[in-house]
């Protein structure tokens, strides 16, 4: 029996990270005997999704990393994509390195991933060159997310902003509405659809339905985070019914014949 402790660095108003990530890994536990996961969270204060609150919140991530390293977690996941992406190009690398050093200074060195870094790296690993995304953010924040992704060399050909400023309300959105929202998203010529570029916007129940509907790979920030958690732990990157990235079959780069 192999047991893994997953540390989650979570905005205080986030109610989805601790729902969807455990849901995926518990689903995996049902399929793969011999693995168990437990989940341990520390929270950063944030109520409204705006640049000022996001920057203040990010400073608090160091405290969270120390608290979770006290629990000797096997991997830490910083779960706020836009808090990273609003800080400027490649900030996920600086954040992940700083938090890892923080755990080392606390004598419990742990690998650290971020949902922002996980999404960008996963898209590149999939070979995605052109994507479309859905976010819950106000349009100026969505633009920052688009710019951040494009600065890594991936073109965002379309985005939909649901414009929900209250983070609690984002967590209350019905994920099944995304099955219809995607109809308004331009997907011709895209390699991948990012159904939720936010770990607070619920999406997991809709992912496989949307992927089957549009016939293109579908990923979310939460799915990319789980993918990197599993990779970091040296485990097979498989979760059933969670879209292309977590399928059991080999996942070569997307063909654009």
mmCIF file of C-alpha atoms in Angstrom:
data_model
loop_
_atom_site.group_PDB
_atom_site.id
_atom_site.type_symbol
_atom_site.label_atom_id
_atom_site.label_comp_id
_atom_site.label_asym_id
_atom_site.label_seq_id
_atom_site.Cartn_x
_atom_site.Cartn_y
_atom_site.Cartn_z
ATOM 1 C CA UNK A 1 0.000 0.000 0.000
ATOM 2 C CA UNK A 2 1.386 3.409 -1.034
ATOM 3 C CA UNK A 3 0.103 6.481 0.755
ATOM 4 C CA UNK A 4 0.531 10.046 -0.501
ATOM 5 C CA UNK A 5 -0.160 13.320 1.314
ATOM 6 C CA UNK A 6 -1.347 16.083 -1.036
ATOM 7 C CA UNK A 7 -0.911 19.639 0.245
ATOM 8 C CA UNK A 8 -3.257 22.267 -1.189
ATOM 9 C CA UNK A 9 -2.526 26.002 -0.974
ATOM 10 C CA UNK A 10 -6.001 27.447 -1.417
ATOM 11 C CA UNK A 11 -7.633 30.908 -1.543
ATOM 12 C CA UNK A 12 -9.853 31.356 1.527
ATOM 13 C CA UNK A 13 -13.009 31.671 -0.589
ATOM 14 C CA UNK A 14 -12.194 28.702 -2.840
ATOM 15 C CA UNK A 15 -14.682 25.849 -2.445
ATOM 16 C CA UNK A 16 -13.856 23.832 -5.579
ATOM 17 C CA UNK A 17 -10.157 22.940 -5.321
ATOM 18 C CA UNK A 18 -10.850 20.709 -2.309
ATOM 19 C CA UNK A 19 -13.786 19.177 -4.195
ATOM 20 C CA UNK A 20 -12.551 18.411 -7.700
ATOM 21 C CA UNK A 21 -8.957 17.391 -6.992
ATOM 22 C CA UNK A 22 -9.958 14.888 -4.278
ATOM 23 C CA UNK A 23 -12.804 13.691 -6.518
ATOM 24 C CA UNK A 24 -10.339 12.807 -9.274
ATOM 25 C CA UNK A 25 -7.834 11.115 -6.994
ATOM 26 C CA UNK A 26 -10.534 9.227 -5.058
ATOM 27 C CA UNK A 27 -11.919 8.035 -8.407
ATOM 28 C CA UNK A 28 -8.420 6.823 -9.207
ATOM 29 C CA UNK A 29 -8.207 5.011 -5.853
ATOM 30 C CA UNK A 30 -11.319 3.030 -6.802
ATOM 31 C CA UNK A 31 -9.633 1.903 -10.032
ATOM 32 C CA UNK A 32 -6.093 1.291 -8.753
ATOM 33 C CA UNK A 33 -5.818 -0.813 -5.589
ATOM 34 C CA UNK A 34 -2.809 -0.130 -3.405
ATOM 35 C CA UNK A 35 -2.801 3.672 -3.597
ATOM 36 C CA UNK A 36 -4.290 6.059 -1.052
ATOM 37 C CA UNK A 37 -4.319 9.839 -0.962
ATOM 38 C CA UNK A 38 -5.116 12.278 1.824
ATOM 39 C CA UNK A 39 -5.611 16.006 1.367
ATOM 40 C CA UNK A 40 -4.317 18.791 3.593
ATOM 41 C CA UNK A 41 -5.085 22.474 3.038
ATOM 42 C CA UNK A 42 -3.837 25.872 4.109
ATOM 43 C CA UNK A 43 -5.699 29.011 3.073
ATOM 44 C CA UNK A 44 -4.743 32.480 1.819
ATOM 45 C CA UNK A 45 -7.224 35.309 2.421
ATOM 46 C CA UNK A 46 -9.099 36.360 -0.740
ATOM 47 C CA UNK A 47 -12.744 37.278 -1.351
ATOM 48 C CA UNK A 48 -12.906 39.162 -4.644
ATOM 49 C CA UNK A 49 -11.043 38.290 -7.821
ATOM 50 C CA UNK A 50 -9.263 41.542 -8.575
ATOM 51 C CA UNK A 51 -5.559 42.332 -9.045
ATOM 52 C CA UNK A 52 -5.155 44.026 -5.670
ATOM 53 C CA UNK A 53 -6.565 41.152 -3.611
ATOM 54 C CA UNK A 54 -4.771 38.561 -5.732
ATOM 55 C CA UNK A 55 -1.371 40.172 -5.159
ATOM 56 C CA UNK A 56 -1.969 40.488 -1.399
ATOM 57 C CA UNK A 57 -3.063 36.878 -1.287
ATOM 58 C CA UNK A 58 0.013 35.630 -3.120
ATOM 59 C CA UNK A 59 2.280 36.963 -0.366
ATOM 60 C CA UNK A 60 0.458 34.663 2.057
ATOM 61 C CA UNK A 61 1.397 31.563 0.065
ATOM 62 C CA UNK A 62 4.753 31.344 1.874
ATOM 63 C CA UNK A 63 3.000 30.868 5.221
ATOM 64 C CA UNK A 64 0.807 28.168 3.675
ATOM 65 C CA UNK A 65 3.836 26.314 2.312
ATOM 66 C CA UNK A 66 5.444 26.308 5.757
ATOM 67 C CA UNK A 67 2.253 25.007 7.396
ATOM 68 C CA UNK A 68 1.858 22.212 4.867
ATOM 69 C CA UNK A 69 5.507 21.247 5.054
ATOM 70 C CA UNK A 70 4.965 20.782 8.807
ATOM 71 C CA UNK A 71 2.645 17.930 7.750
ATOM 72 C CA UNK A 72 5.438 16.486 5.567
ATOM 73 C CA UNK A 73 3.271 16.506 2.439
ATOM 74 C CA UNK A 74 4.635 14.676 -0.592
ATOM 75 C CA UNK A 75 3.692 17.450 -3.017
ATOM 76 C CA UNK A 76 2.192 20.928 -2.673
ATOM 77 C CA UNK A 77 -0.217 22.425 -5.210
ATOM 78 C CA UNK A 78 -0.763 26.191 -5.276
ATOM 79 C CA UNK A 79 -4.324 26.451 -6.498
ATOM 80 C CA UNK A 80 -5.047 29.892 -7.876
ATOM 81 C CA UNK A 81 -4.252 30.274 -11.544
ATOM 82 C CA UNK A 82 -5.079 33.947 -11.961
ATOM 83 C CA UNK A 83 -3.144 35.004 -8.838
ATOM 84 C CA UNK A 84 -0.023 33.760 -10.608
ATOM 85 C CA UNK A 85 -0.854 34.927 -14.103
ATOM 86 C CA UNK A 86 -1.669 38.498 -13.067
ATOM 87 C CA UNK A 87 1.893 38.886 -11.713
ATOM 88 C CA UNK A 88 3.570 38.841 -15.098
ATOM 89 C CA UNK A 89 5.311 36.581 -17.592
ATOM 90 C CA UNK A 90 6.654 33.254 -16.238
ATOM 91 C CA UNK A 91 5.786 34.131 -12.626
ATOM 92 C CA UNK A 92 4.751 30.517 -11.991
ATOM 93 C CA UNK A 93 8.416 29.537 -12.130
ATOM 94 C CA UNK A 94 9.402 32.145 -9.547
ATOM 95 C CA UNK A 95 6.507 31.226 -7.266
ATOM 96 C CA UNK A 96 7.125 27.486 -7.407
ATOM 97 C CA UNK A 97 10.847 27.916 -6.763
ATOM 98 C CA UNK A 98 10.266 30.317 -3.844
ATOM 99 C CA UNK A 99 7.727 28.045 -2.172
ATOM 100 C CA UNK A 100 9.960 25.000 -2.613
ATOM 101 C CA UNK A 101 12.814 26.900 -0.965
ATOM 102 C CA UNK A 102 10.432 27.833 1.842
ATOM 103 C CA UNK A 103 9.715 24.162 2.536
ATOM 104 C CA UNK A 104 13.423 23.375 2.433
ATOM 105 C CA UNK A 105 14.126 26.084 5.003
ATOM 106 C CA UNK A 106 11.522 24.399 7.193
ATOM 107 C CA UNK A 107 13.408 21.079 6.922
ATOM 108 C CA UNK A 108 10.583 19.390 4.993
ATOM 109 C CA UNK A 109 11.574 19.823 1.350
ATOM 110 C CA UNK A 110 8.560 19.250 -0.913
ATOM 111 C CA UNK A 111 8.040 19.644 -4.660
ATOM 112 C CA UNK A 112 5.679 22.520 -5.461
ATOM 113 C CA UNK A 113 3.471 22.930 -8.504
ATOM 114 C CA UNK A 114 0.985 25.677 -9.328
ATOM 115 C CA UNK A 115 -2.236 25.393 -11.286
ATOM 116 C CA UNK A 116 -0.921 28.128 -13.583
ATOM 117 C CA UNK A 117 2.337 26.336 -14.255
ATOM 118 C CA UNK A 118 0.581 22.987 -14.565
ATOM 119 C CA UNK A 119 -1.813 24.289 -17.208
ATOM 120 C CA UNK A 120 0.897 25.934 -19.299
ATOM 121 C CA UNK A 121 3.252 22.961 -19.094
ATOM 122 C CA UNK A 122 0.496 20.459 -19.840
ATOM 123 C CA UNK A 123 -0.629 22.374 -22.923
ATOM 124 C CA UNK A 124 2.932 22.403 -24.234
ATOM 125 C CA UNK A 125 3.349 18.708 -23.444
ATOM 126 C CA UNK A 126 0.183 18.001 -25.419
ATOM 127 C CA UNK A 127 1.661 19.887 -28.359
ATOM 128 C CA UNK A 128 -1.084 22.518 -28.321
ATOM 129 C CA UNK A 129 -0.365 25.519 -30.534
ATOM 130 C CA UNK A 130 -3.833 27.081 -30.681
ATOM 131 C CA UNK A 131 -6.428 26.927 -27.904
ATOM 132 C CA UNK A 132 -9.732 28.436 -26.801
ATOM 133 C CA UNK A 133 -10.583 29.057 -23.146
ATOM 134 C CA UNK A 134 -13.499 29.733 -20.806
ATOM 135 C CA UNK A 135 -12.962 31.717 -17.602
ATOM 136 C CA UNK A 136 -15.248 33.023 -14.838
ATOM 137 C CA UNK A 137 -13.250 36.283 -14.655
ATOM 138 C CA UNK A 138 -14.046 39.822 -15.635
ATOM 139 C CA UNK A 139 -12.745 40.563 -19.124
ATOM 140 C CA UNK A 140 -9.601 42.504 -18.048
ATOM 141 C CA UNK A 141 -8.441 39.551 -15.929
ATOM 142 C CA UNK A 142 -9.216 37.109 -18.732
ATOM 143 C CA UNK A 143 -7.074 39.268 -20.996
ATOM 144 C CA UNK A 144 -4.177 38.919 -18.535
ATOM 145 C CA UNK A 145 -4.610 35.145 -18.565
ATOM 146 C CA UNK A 146 -4.682 35.137 -22.379
ATOM 147 C CA UNK A 147 -1.536 37.287 -22.531
ATOM 148 C CA UNK A 148 0.266 35.056 -20.037
ATOM 149 C CA UNK A 149 -0.500 31.914 -22.014
ATOM 150 C CA UNK A 150 0.402 33.556 -25.324
ATOM 151 C CA UNK A 151 3.751 34.710 -23.919
ATOM 152 C CA UNK A 152 4.631 31.006 -23.584
ATOM 153 C CA UNK A 153 4.105 30.501 -27.332
ATOM 154 C CA UNK A 154 0.509 29.233 -27.436
ATOM 155 C CA UNK A 155 -2.085 31.237 -29.400
ATOM 156 C CA UNK A 156 -5.467 31.798 -27.760
ATOM 157 C CA UNK A 157 -7.869 32.156 -30.655
ATOM 158 C CA UNK A 158 -10.976 32.773 -28.524
ATOM 159 C CA UNK A 159 -12.010 33.269 -24.916
ATOM 160 C CA UNK A 160 -15.296 33.575 -23.059
ATOM 161 C CA UNK A 161 -15.454 35.547 -19.805
ATOM 162 C CA UNK A 162 -18.425 34.708 -17.552
ATOM 163 C CA UNK A 163 -17.682 37.889 -15.561
ATOM 164 C CA UNK A 164 -18.387 36.720 -12.013
ATOM 165 C CA UNK A 165 -16.373 38.966 -9.624
ATOM 166 C CA UNK A 166 -17.352 37.271 -6.341
ATOM 167 C CA UNK A 167 -15.210 34.183 -5.815
ATOM 168 C CA UNK A 168 -17.891 32.426 -3.757
ATOM 169 C CA UNK A 169 -20.343 32.841 -6.623
ATOM 170 C CA UNK A 170 -17.780 31.383 -9.022
ATOM 171 C CA UNK A 171 -17.756 28.255 -6.862
ATOM 172 C CA UNK A 172 -21.554 28.045 -7.076
ATOM 173 C CA UNK A 173 -21.668 28.032 -10.879
ATOM 174 C CA UNK A 174 -23.340 24.978 -12.373
ATOM 175 C CA UNK A 175 -20.626 23.008 -14.190
ATOM 176 C CA UNK A 176 -23.163 21.509 -16.578
ATOM 177 C CA UNK A 177 -23.848 24.974 -18.007
ATOM 178 C CA UNK A 178 -20.440 24.673 -19.686
ATOM 179 C CA UNK A 179 -21.937 22.072 -22.025
ATOM 180 C CA UNK A 180 -23.936 24.928 -23.577
ATOM 181 C CA UNK A 181 -21.423 27.747 -23.051
ATOM 182 C CA UNK A 182 -18.913 25.915 -25.231
ATOM 183 C CA UNK A 183 -21.324 26.299 -28.173
ATOM 184 C CA UNK A 184 -20.436 30.013 -28.238
ATOM 185 C CA UNK A 185 -16.692 29.374 -28.170
ATOM 186 C CA UNK A 186 -14.753 29.458 -31.430
ATOM 187 C CA UNK A 187 -13.032 26.101 -31.679
ATOM 188 C CA UNK A 188 -12.338 25.687 -35.397
ATOM 189 C CA UNK A 189 -8.593 25.254 -35.791
ATOM 190 C CA UNK A 190 -7.968 24.791 -32.082
ATOM 191 C CA UNK A 191 -5.905 21.927 -30.700
ATOM 192 C CA UNK A 192 -7.316 22.018 -27.162
ATOM 193 C CA UNK A 193 -10.253 23.610 -25.328
ATOM 194 C CA UNK A 194 -9.587 24.795 -21.783
ATOM 195 C CA UNK A 195 -13.063 24.389 -20.335
ATOM 196 C CA UNK A 196 -12.189 26.093 -17.046
ATOM 197 C CA UNK A 197 -9.077 28.257 -16.754
ATOM 198 C CA UNK A 198 -9.770 28.556 -13.030
ATOM 199 C CA UNK A 199 -9.602 25.991 -10.214
ATOM 200 C CA UNK A 200 -12.577 27.661 -8.503
ATOM 201 C CA UNK A 201 -14.980 27.315 -11.449
ATOM 202 C CA UNK A 202 -16.566 23.824 -11.237
ATOM 203 C CA UNK A 203 -16.175 21.846 -14.437
ATOM 204 C CA UNK A 204 -15.322 18.193 -13.781
ATOM 205 C CA UNK A 205 -18.806 16.700 -14.428
ATOM 206 C CA UNK A 206 -18.893 18.398 -17.847
ATOM 207 C CA UNK A 207 -15.376 17.628 -19.104
ATOM 208 C CA UNK A 208 -15.909 14.224 -20.688
ATOM 209 C CA UNK A 209 -19.336 15.251 -22.025
ATOM 210 C CA UNK A 210 -17.892 18.334 -23.736
ATOM 211 C CA UNK A 211 -14.903 16.419 -25.087
ATOM 212 C CA UNK A 212 -17.172 13.773 -26.612
ATOM 213 C CA UNK A 213 -19.438 16.516 -27.962
ATOM 214 C CA UNK A 214 -16.812 18.642 -29.719
ATOM 215 C CA UNK A 215 -14.347 15.904 -30.664
ATOM 216 C CA UNK A 216 -11.337 17.824 -29.381
ATOM 217 C CA UNK A 217 -9.156 17.386 -26.290
ATOM 218 C CA UNK A 218 -10.598 19.180 -23.272
ATOM 219 C CA UNK A 219 -8.600 20.148 -20.213
ATOM 220 C CA UNK A 220 -9.092 22.344 -17.147
ATOM 221 C CA UNK A 221 -6.760 23.991 -14.653
ATOM 222 C CA UNK A 222 -7.781 21.401 -12.043
ATOM 223 C CA UNK A 223 -7.152 18.470 -14.398
ATOM 224 C CA UNK A 224 -3.711 19.838 -15.307
ATOM 225 C CA UNK A 225 -2.976 20.185 -11.591
ATOM 226 C CA UNK A 226 -3.880 16.533 -10.939
ATOM 227 C CA UNK A 227 -1.813 15.487 -13.954
ATOM 228 C CA UNK A 228 1.253 17.193 -12.519
ATOM 229 C CA UNK A 229 0.581 15.882 -9.005
ATOM 230 C CA UNK A 230 0.642 12.337 -10.393
ATOM 231 C CA UNK A 231 3.733 13.000 -12.508
ATOM 232 C CA UNK A 232 5.542 14.503 -9.532
ATOM 233 C CA UNK A 233 4.722 11.430 -7.443
ATOM 234 C CA UNK A 234 6.018 9.149 -10.210
ATOM 235 C CA UNK A 235 2.573 7.614 -10.784
ATOM 236 C CA UNK A 236 0.673 6.738 -13.951
ATOM 237 C CA UNK A 237 -1.204 9.841 -15.083
ATOM 238 C CA UNK A 238 -4.617 8.222 -15.222
ATOM 239 C CA UNK A 239 -8.063 9.205 -13.945
ATOM 240 C CA UNK A 240 -11.188 7.849 -15.608
ATOM 241 C CA UNK A 241 -13.624 10.198 -17.363
ATOM 242 C CA UNK A 242 -11.457 13.265 -16.852
ATOM 243 C CA UNK A 243 -10.603 14.203 -20.413
ATOM 244 C CA UNK A 244 -7.691 13.649 -22.774
ATOM 245 C CA UNK A 245 -4.840 14.532 -20.438
ATOM 246 C CA UNK A 246 -5.729 11.864 -17.869
ATOM 247 C CA UNK A 247 -6.701 9.072 -20.261
ATOM 248 C CA UNK A 248 -4.907 5.756 -19.748
ATOM 249 C CA UNK A 249 -3.809 5.300 -23.357
ATOM 250 C CA UNK A 250 -0.509 6.891 -24.453
ATOM 251 C CA UNK A 251 -0.843 10.650 -24.849
ATOM 252 C CA UNK A 252 1.365 11.706 -27.757
ATOM 253 C CA UNK A 253 1.422 15.268 -28.966
ATOM 254 C CA UNK A 254 -1.730 16.266 -30.812
ATOM 255 C CA UNK A 255 -1.559 15.696 -34.564
ATOM 256 C CA UNK A 256 -2.379 18.643 -36.818
ATOM 257 C CA UNK A 257 -2.398 16.813 -40.138
#
